[in-house]
JSON list of C-alpha atoms (C1' of nucleotides) in Angstrom, two decimals:
[
{"chain": "A", "resi": 1, "resn": "MET", "atom": "CA", "xyz": [-51.55, 118.67, -128.23]},
{"chain": "A", "resi": 2, "resn": "ASN", "atom": "CA", "xyz": [-50.67, 121.45, -125.99]},
{"chain": "A", "resi": 3, "resn": "ARG", "atom": "CA", "xyz": [-47.52, 123.10, -127.11]},
{"chain": "A", "resi": 4, "resn": "ASP", "atom": "CA", "xyz": [-48.07, 125.96, -129.51]},
{"chain": "A", "resi": 5, "resn": "ASN", "atom": "CA", "xyz": [-51.80, 125.68, -129.76]},
{"chain": "A", "resi": 6, "resn": "PRO", "atom": "CA", "xyz": [-52.91, 127.44, -132.96]},
{"chain": "A", "resi": 7, "resn": "ASN", "atom": "CA", "xyz": [-55.75, 129.26, -131.24]},
{"chain": "A", "resi": 8, "resn": "GLN", "atom": "CA", "xyz": [-53.29, 130.96, -129.00]},
{"chain": "A", "resi": 9, "resn": "GLU", "atom": "CA", "xyz": [-51.97, 132.45, -132.19]},
{"chain": "A", "resi": 10, "resn": "ILE", "atom": "CA", "xyz": [-55.28, 134.22, -132.59]},
{"chain": "A", "resi": 11, "resn": "ASN", "atom": "CA", "xyz": [-53.97, 136.78, -130.18]},
{"chain": "A", "resi": 12, "resn": "HIS", "atom": "CA", "xyz": [-50.84, 137.20, -132.24]},
{"chain": "A", "resi": 13, "resn": "LYS", "atom": "CA", "xyz": [-52.37, 138.91, -135.22]},
{"chain": "A", "resi": 14, "resn": "SER", "atom": "CA", "xyz": [-49.64, 138.10, -137.69]},
{"chain": "A", "resi": 15, "resn": "SER", "atom": "CA", "xyz": [-50.10, 134.35, -137.51]},
{"chain": "A", "resi": 16, "resn": "PRO", "atom": "CA", "xyz": [-51.14, 132.51, -140.68]},
{"chain": "A", "resi": 17, "resn": "TYR", "atom": "CA", "xyz": [-53.83, 130.83, -138.61]},
{"chain": "A", "resi": 18, "resn": "THR", "atom": "CA", "xyz": [-55.40, 134.20, -137.94]},
{"chain": "A", "resi": 19, "resn": "ARG", "atom": "CA", "xyz": [-56.17, 134.58, -141.62]},
{"chain": "A", "resi": 20, "resn": "LEU", "atom": "CA", "xyz": [-57.69, 131.12, -141.63]},
{"chain": "A", "resi": 21, "resn": "TYR", "atom": "CA", "xyz": [-59.97, 131.85, -138.70]},
{"chain": "A", "resi": 22, "resn": "GLU", "atom": "CA", "xyz": [-60.99, 135.22, -140.08]},
{"chain": "A", "resi": 23, "resn": "ILE", "atom": "CA", "xyz": [-62.18, 133.59, -143.28]},
{"chain": "A", "resi": 24, "resn": "ILE", "atom": "CA", "xyz": [-64.17, 130.98, -141.40]},
{"chain": "A", "resi": 25, "resn": "ARG", "atom": "CA", "xyz": [-65.83, 133.76, -139.42]},
{"chain": "A", "resi": 26, "resn": "GLN", "atom": "CA", "xyz": [-67.10, 135.15, -142.73]},
{"chain": "A", "resi": 27, "resn": "ILE", "atom": "CA", "xyz": [-69.16, 132.07, -143.52]},
{"chain": "A", "resi": 28, "resn": "PRO", "atom": "CA", "xyz": [-72.76, 133.28, -143.24]},
{"chain": "A", "resi": 29, "resn": "HIS", "atom": "CA", "xyz": [-75.42, 131.71, -141.06]},
{"chain": "A", "resi": 30, "resn": "GLY", "atom": "CA", "xyz": [-77.07, 128.77, -142.77]},
{"chain": "A", "resi": 31, "resn": "LYS", "atom": "CA", "xyz": [-74.20, 128.20, -145.19]},
{"chain": "A", "resi": 32, "resn": "VAL", "atom": "CA", "xyz": [-71.30, 125.76, -145.22]},
{"chain": "A", "resi": 33, "resn": "ALA", "atom": "CA", "xyz": [-67.82, 125.75, -146.78]},
{"chain": "A", "resi": 34, "resn": "THR", "atom": "CA", "xyz": [-65.43, 122.93, -147.61]},
{"chain": "A", "resi": 35, "resn": "TYR", "atom": "CA", "xyz": [-61.90, 122.45, -146.28]},
{"chain": "A", "resi": 36, "resn": "GLY", "atom": "CA", "xyz": [-60.45, 122.88, -149.73]},
{"chain": "A", "resi": 37, "resn": "GLN", "atom": "CA", "xyz": [-62.41, 126.05, -150.29]},
{"chain": "A", "resi": 38, "resn": "ILE", "atom": "CA", "xyz": [-61.12, 127.60, -147.09]},
{"chain": "A", "resi": 39, "resn": "ALA", "atom": "CA", "xyz": [-57.61, 126.46, -147.94]},
{"chain": "A", "resi": 40, "resn": "ARG", "atom": "CA", "xyz": [-57.74, 128.16, -151.33]},
{"chain": "A", "resi": 41, "resn": "LEU", "atom": "CA", "xyz": [-59.10, 131.37, -149.90]},
{"chain": "A", "resi": 42, "resn": "THR", "atom": "CA", "xyz": [-56.18, 131.63, -147.53]},
{"chain": "A", "resi": 43, "resn": "GLY", "atom": "CA", "xyz": [-53.88, 131.07, -150.47]},
{"chain": "A", "resi": 44, "resn": "ASN", "atom": "CA", "xyz": [-51.17, 129.22, -148.66]},
{"chain": "A", "resi": 45, "resn": "PHE", "atom": "CA", "xyz": [-52.93, 126.43, -146.84]},
{"chain": "A", "resi": 46, "resn": "THR", "atom": "CA", "xyz": [-53.84, 122.85, -147.55]},
{"chain": "A", "resi": 47, "resn": "PRO", "atom": "CA", "xyz": [-57.13, 121.18, -146.63]},
{"chain": "A", "resi": 48, "resn": "ARG", "atom": "CA", "xyz": [-55.35, 118.99, -144.09]},
{"chain": "A", "resi": 49, "resn": "MET", "atom": "CA", "xyz": [-54.04, 122.05, -142.32]},
{"chain": "A", "resi": 50, "resn": "VAL", "atom": "CA", "xyz": [-57.51, 123.52, -142.17]},
{"chain": "A", "resi": 51, "resn": "GLY", "atom": "CA", "xyz": [-58.79, 120.39, -140.46]},
{"chain": "A", "resi": 52, "resn": "TYR", "atom": "CA", "xyz": [-55.84, 120.41, -138.11]},
{"chain": "A", "resi": 53, "resn": "ALA", "atom": "CA", "xyz": [-56.36, 124.04, -137.18]},
{"chain": "A", "resi": 54, "resn": "LEU", "atom": "CA", "xyz": [-60.03, 123.45, -136.48]},
{"chain": "A", "resi": 55, "resn": "ALA", "atom": "CA", "xyz": [-59.28, 120.41, -134.36]},
{"chain": "A", "resi": 56, "resn": "ALA", "atom": "CA", "xyz": [-57.24, 122.62, -132.07]},
{"chain": "A", "resi": 57, "resn": "LEU", "atom": "CA", "xyz": [-60.09, 125.02, -131.36]},
{"chain": "A", "resi": 58, "resn": "PRO", "atom": "CA", "xyz": [-61.38, 125.09, -127.77]},
{"chain": "A", "resi": 59, "resn": "GLU", "atom": "CA", "xyz": [-65.02, 124.58, -126.81]},
{"chain": "A", "resi": 60, "resn": "GLY", "atom": "CA", "xyz": [-66.99, 127.77, -126.74]},
{"chain": "A", "resi": 61, "resn": "THR", "atom": "CA", "xyz": [-64.86, 129.47, -129.37]},
{"chain": "A", "resi": 62, "resn": "ASP", "atom": "CA", "xyz": [-66.46, 132.16, -131.49]},
{"chain": "A", "resi": 63, "resn": "ILE", "atom": "CA", "xyz": [-65.21, 130.45, -134.64]},
{"chain": "A", "resi": 64, "resn": "PRO", "atom": "CA", "xyz": [-68.12, 128.78, -136.52]},
{"chain": "A", "resi": 65, "resn": "TRP", "atom": "CA", "xyz": [-66.22, 125.51, -136.96]},
{"chain": "A", "resi": 66, "resn": "GLN", "atom": "CA", "xyz": [-69.47, 123.66, -137.57]},
{"chain": "A", "resi": 67, "resn": "ARG", "atom": "CA", "xyz": [-69.86, 125.33, -140.94]},
{"chain": "A", "resi": 68, "resn": "VAL", "atom": "CA", "xyz": [-66.79, 123.62, -142.36]},
{"chain": "A", "resi": 69, "resn": "ILE", "atom": "CA", "xyz": [-67.43, 120.21, -143.91]},
{"chain": "A", "resi": 70, "resn": "ASN", "atom": "CA", "xyz": [-65.77, 118.03, -146.53]},
{"chain": "A", "resi": 71, "resn": "ARG", "atom": "CA", "xyz": [-66.06, 118.13, -150.30]},
{"chain": "A", "resi": 72, "resn": "GLN", "atom": "CA", "xyz": [-68.74, 115.44, -150.37]},
{"chain": "A", "resi": 73, "resn": "GLY", "atom": "CA", "xyz": [-71.05, 117.62, -148.34]},
{"chain": "A", "resi": 74, "resn": "ARG", "atom": "CA", "xyz": [-70.71, 115.33, -145.37]},
{"chain": "A", "resi": 75, "resn": "ILE", "atom": "CA", "xyz": [-69.54, 115.97, -141.84]},
{"chain": "A", "resi": 76, "resn": "SER", "atom": "CA", "xyz": [-66.05, 114.65, -141.28]},
{"chain": "A", "resi": 77, "resn": "PRO", "atom": "CA", "xyz": [-65.93, 112.46, -138.19]},
{"chain": "A", "resi": 78, "resn": "ARG", "atom": "CA", "xyz": [-63.31, 113.33, -135.62]},
{"chain": "A", "resi": 79, "resn": "SER", "atom": "CA", "xyz": [-61.43, 111.03, -133.30]},
{"chain": "A", "resi": 80, "resn": "HIS", "atom": "CA", "xyz": [-63.46, 112.19, -130.31]},
{"chain": "A", "resi": 81, "resn": "SER", "atom": "CA", "xyz": [-66.94, 110.77, -130.86]},
{"chain": "A", "resi": 82, "resn": "GLY", "atom": "CA", "xyz": [-70.13, 112.72, -130.44]},
{"chain": "A", "resi": 83, "resn": "TYR", "atom": "CA", "xyz": [-69.07, 115.91, -132.15]},
{"chain": "A", "resi": 84, "resn": "ALA", "atom": "CA", "xyz": [-70.28, 114.90, -135.60]},
{"chain": "A", "resi": 85, "resn": "GLU", "atom": "CA", "xyz": [-73.75, 114.51, -134.14]},
{"chain": "A", "resi": 86, "resn": "LEU", "atom": "CA", "xyz": [-73.50, 117.85, -132.41]},
{"chain": "A", "resi": 87, "resn": "GLN", "atom": "CA", "xyz": [-72.25, 119.52, -135.56]},
{"chain": "A", "resi": 88, "resn": "ARG", "atom": "CA", "xyz": [-75.14, 118.17, -137.60]},
{"chain": "A", "resi": 89, "resn": "HIS", "atom": "CA", "xyz": [-77.59, 119.33, -134.93]},
{"chain": "A", "resi": 90, "resn": "ILE", "atom": "CA", "xyz": [-76.20, 122.86, -134.99]},
{"chain": "A", "resi": 91, "resn": "LEU", "atom": "CA", "xyz": [-76.26, 123.04, -138.77]},
{"chain": "A", "resi": 92, "resn": "GLU", "atom": "CA", "xyz": [-79.83, 121.78, -138.94]},
{"chain": "A", "resi": 93, "resn": "SER", "atom": "CA", "xyz": [-80.84, 124.43, -136.44]},
{"chain": "A", "resi": 94, "resn": "GLU", "atom": "CA", "xyz": [-79.31, 126.97, -138.82]},
{"chain": "A", "resi": 95, "resn": "GLY", "atom": "CA", "xyz": [-81.43, 125.67, -141.67]},
{"chain": "A", "resi": 96, "resn": "VAL", "atom": "CA", "xyz": [-78.98, 123.34, -143.39]},
{"chain": "A", "resi": 97, "resn": "ARG", "atom": "CA", "xyz": [-80.67, 120.16, -144.51]},
{"chain": "A", "resi": 98, "resn": "PHE", "atom": "CA", "xyz": [-79.15, 116.70, -144.76]},
{"chain": "A", "resi": 99, "resn": "ASN", "atom": "CA", "xyz": [-80.50, 114.03, -147.07]},
{"chain": "A", "resi": 100, "resn": "THR", "atom": "CA", "xyz": [-80.89, 110.35, -146.28]},
{"chain": "A", "resi": 101, "resn": "ASP", "atom": "CA", "xyz": [-77.23, 109.88, -147.12]},
{"chain": "A", "resi": 102, "resn": "ASP", "atom": "CA", "xyz": [-76.18, 112.32, -144.39]},
{"chain": "A", "resi": 103, "resn": "GLN", "atom": "CA", "xyz": [-74.98, 114.86, -146.90]},
{"chain": "A", "resi": 104, "resn": "THR", "atom": "CA", "xyz": [-75.90, 118.44, -147.76]},
{"chain": "A", "resi": 105, "resn": "ASP", "atom": "CA", "xyz": [-76.39, 119.90, -151.22]},
{"chain": "A", "resi": 106, "resn": "LEU", "atom": "CA", "xyz": [-73.44, 122.22, -151.68]},
{"chain": "A", "resi": 107, "resn": "SER", "atom": "CA", "xyz": [-75.11, 123.84, -154.68]},
{"chain": "A", "resi": 108, "resn": "ILE", "atom": "CA", "xyz": [-77.72, 125.13, -152.24]},
{"chain": "A", "resi": 109, "resn": "PHE", "atom": "CA", "xyz": [-75.99, 125.50, -148.88]},
{"chain": "A", "resi": 110, "resn": "GLY", "atom": "CA", "xyz": [-72.45, 125.97, -150.11]},
{"chain": "A", "resi": 111, "resn": "TRP", "atom": "CA", "xyz": [-70.94, 129.37, -149.32]},
{"chain": "A", "resi": 112, "resn": "ARG", "atom": "CA", "xyz": [-70.08, 131.43, -152.39]},
{"chain": "A", "resi": 113, "resn": "PRO", "atom": "CA", "xyz": [-67.82, 134.33, -151.36]},
{"chain": "A", "resi": 114, "resn": "ALA", "atom": "CA", "xyz": [-67.99, 137.39, -153.55]},
{"chain": "B", "resi": 1, "resn": "DT", "atom": "C1'", "xyz": [-33.78, 114.00, -137.10]},
{"chain": "B", "resi": 2, "resn": "DC", "atom": "C1'", "xyz": [-36.92, 110.54, -138.75]},
{"chain": "B", "resi": 3, "resn": "DC", "atom": "C1'", "xyz": [-41.48, 108.54, -138.77]},
{"chain": "B", "resi": 4, "resn": "DA", "atom": "C1'", "xyz": [-46.50, 108.13, -138.31]},
{"chain": "B", "resi": 5, "resn": "DT", "atom": "C1'", "xyz": [-50.80, 110.43, -138.02]},
{"chain": "B", "resi": 6, "resn": "DG", "atom": "C1'", "xyz": [-54.60, 113.51, -139.33]},
{"chain": "B", "resi": 7, "resn": "DA", "atom": "C1'", "xyz": [-62.04, 117.24, -139.10]},
{"chain": "B", "resi": 8, "resn": "DC", "atom": "C1'", "xyz": [-58.96, 116.61, -146.88]},
{"chain": "B", "resi": 9, "resn": "DA", "atom": "C1'", "xyz": [-58.65, 117.14, -152.09]},
{"chain": "B", "resi": 10, "resn": "DA", "atom": "C1'", "xyz": [-57.65, 116.28, -156.85]},
{"chain": "B", "resi": 11, "resn": "DG", "atom": "C1'", "xyz": [-55.92, 113.60, -160.50]},
{"chain": "B", "resi": 12, "resn": "DA", "atom": "C1'", "xyz": [-55.24, 109.15, -162.76]},
{"chain": "B", "resi": 13, "resn": "DG", "atom": "C1'", "xyz": [-56.81, 104.66, -164.28]},
{"chain": "C", "resi": 1, "resn": "DG", "atom": "C1'", "xyz": [-69.24, 106.55, -161.02]},
{"chain": "C", "resi": 2, "resn": "DC", "atom": "C1'", "xyz": [-65.58, 103.97, -158.60]},
{"chain": "C", "resi": 3, "resn": "DT", "atom": "C1'", "xyz": [-60.90, 103.05, -156.00]},
{"chain": "C", "resi": 4, "resn": "DC", "atom": "C1'", "xyz": [-56.07, 104.09, -155.60]},
{"chain": "C", "resi": 5, "resn": "DT", "atom": "C1'", "xyz": [-52.23, 107.38, -155.21]},
{"chain": "C", "resi": 6, "resn": "DT", "atom": "C1'", "xyz": [-50.09, 111.53, -154.25]},
{"chain": "C", "resi": 7, "resn": "DG", "atom": "C1'", "xyz": [-49.57, 116.23, -152.25]},
{"chain": "C", "resi": 8, "resn": "DC", "atom": "C1'", "xyz": [-49.85, 118.90, -148.17]},
{"chain": "C", "resi": 9, "resn": "DC", "atom": "C1'", "xyz": [-47.34, 120.20, -143.52]},
{"chain": "C", "resi": 10, "resn": "DA", "atom": "C1'", "xyz": [-47.98, 120.82, -138.28]},
{"chain": "C", "resi": 11, "resn": "DT", "atom": "C1'", "xyz": [-47.49, 118.00, -134.25]},
{"chain": "C", "resi": 12, "resn": "DG", "atom": "C1'", "xyz": [-45.83, 114.41, -131.11]},
{"chain": "C", "resi": 13, "resn": "DG", "atom": "C1'", "xyz": [-43.16, 110.34, -129.94]}
]
DNA sequence: TCCATGACAAGAG
DNA sequence: GCTCTTGCCATGG
């Protein structure tokens, strides 16, 4: 995937992806949001698009991609292995706890925007 | 242009 | 509570 990489659109401030990334940046430290939640906040996105946009992010981006998980409170595995483990590690270092079923309690750690 | 794929979600049965 | 189906739409072959 290397044609019109969405993160290049970050520099073009009128891109719909920009809005998506801006919202993700607003997720506070120690909290998590779901794909569907982000999608609804943008207004014109679908959860699949959110996942797709995040998959296109480069390493070392300032976007807190690790704070976006699925509706079940679990980390969605990507095609490239190893990242789910990394993501969980980062979240735990931020204070997010996972139970024995590898899922977080969204009623506690879920982000609730004003 | 058509088809398959993908870090998902919500409704129906 | 479960599984199955459908909606979503950008991207690549």
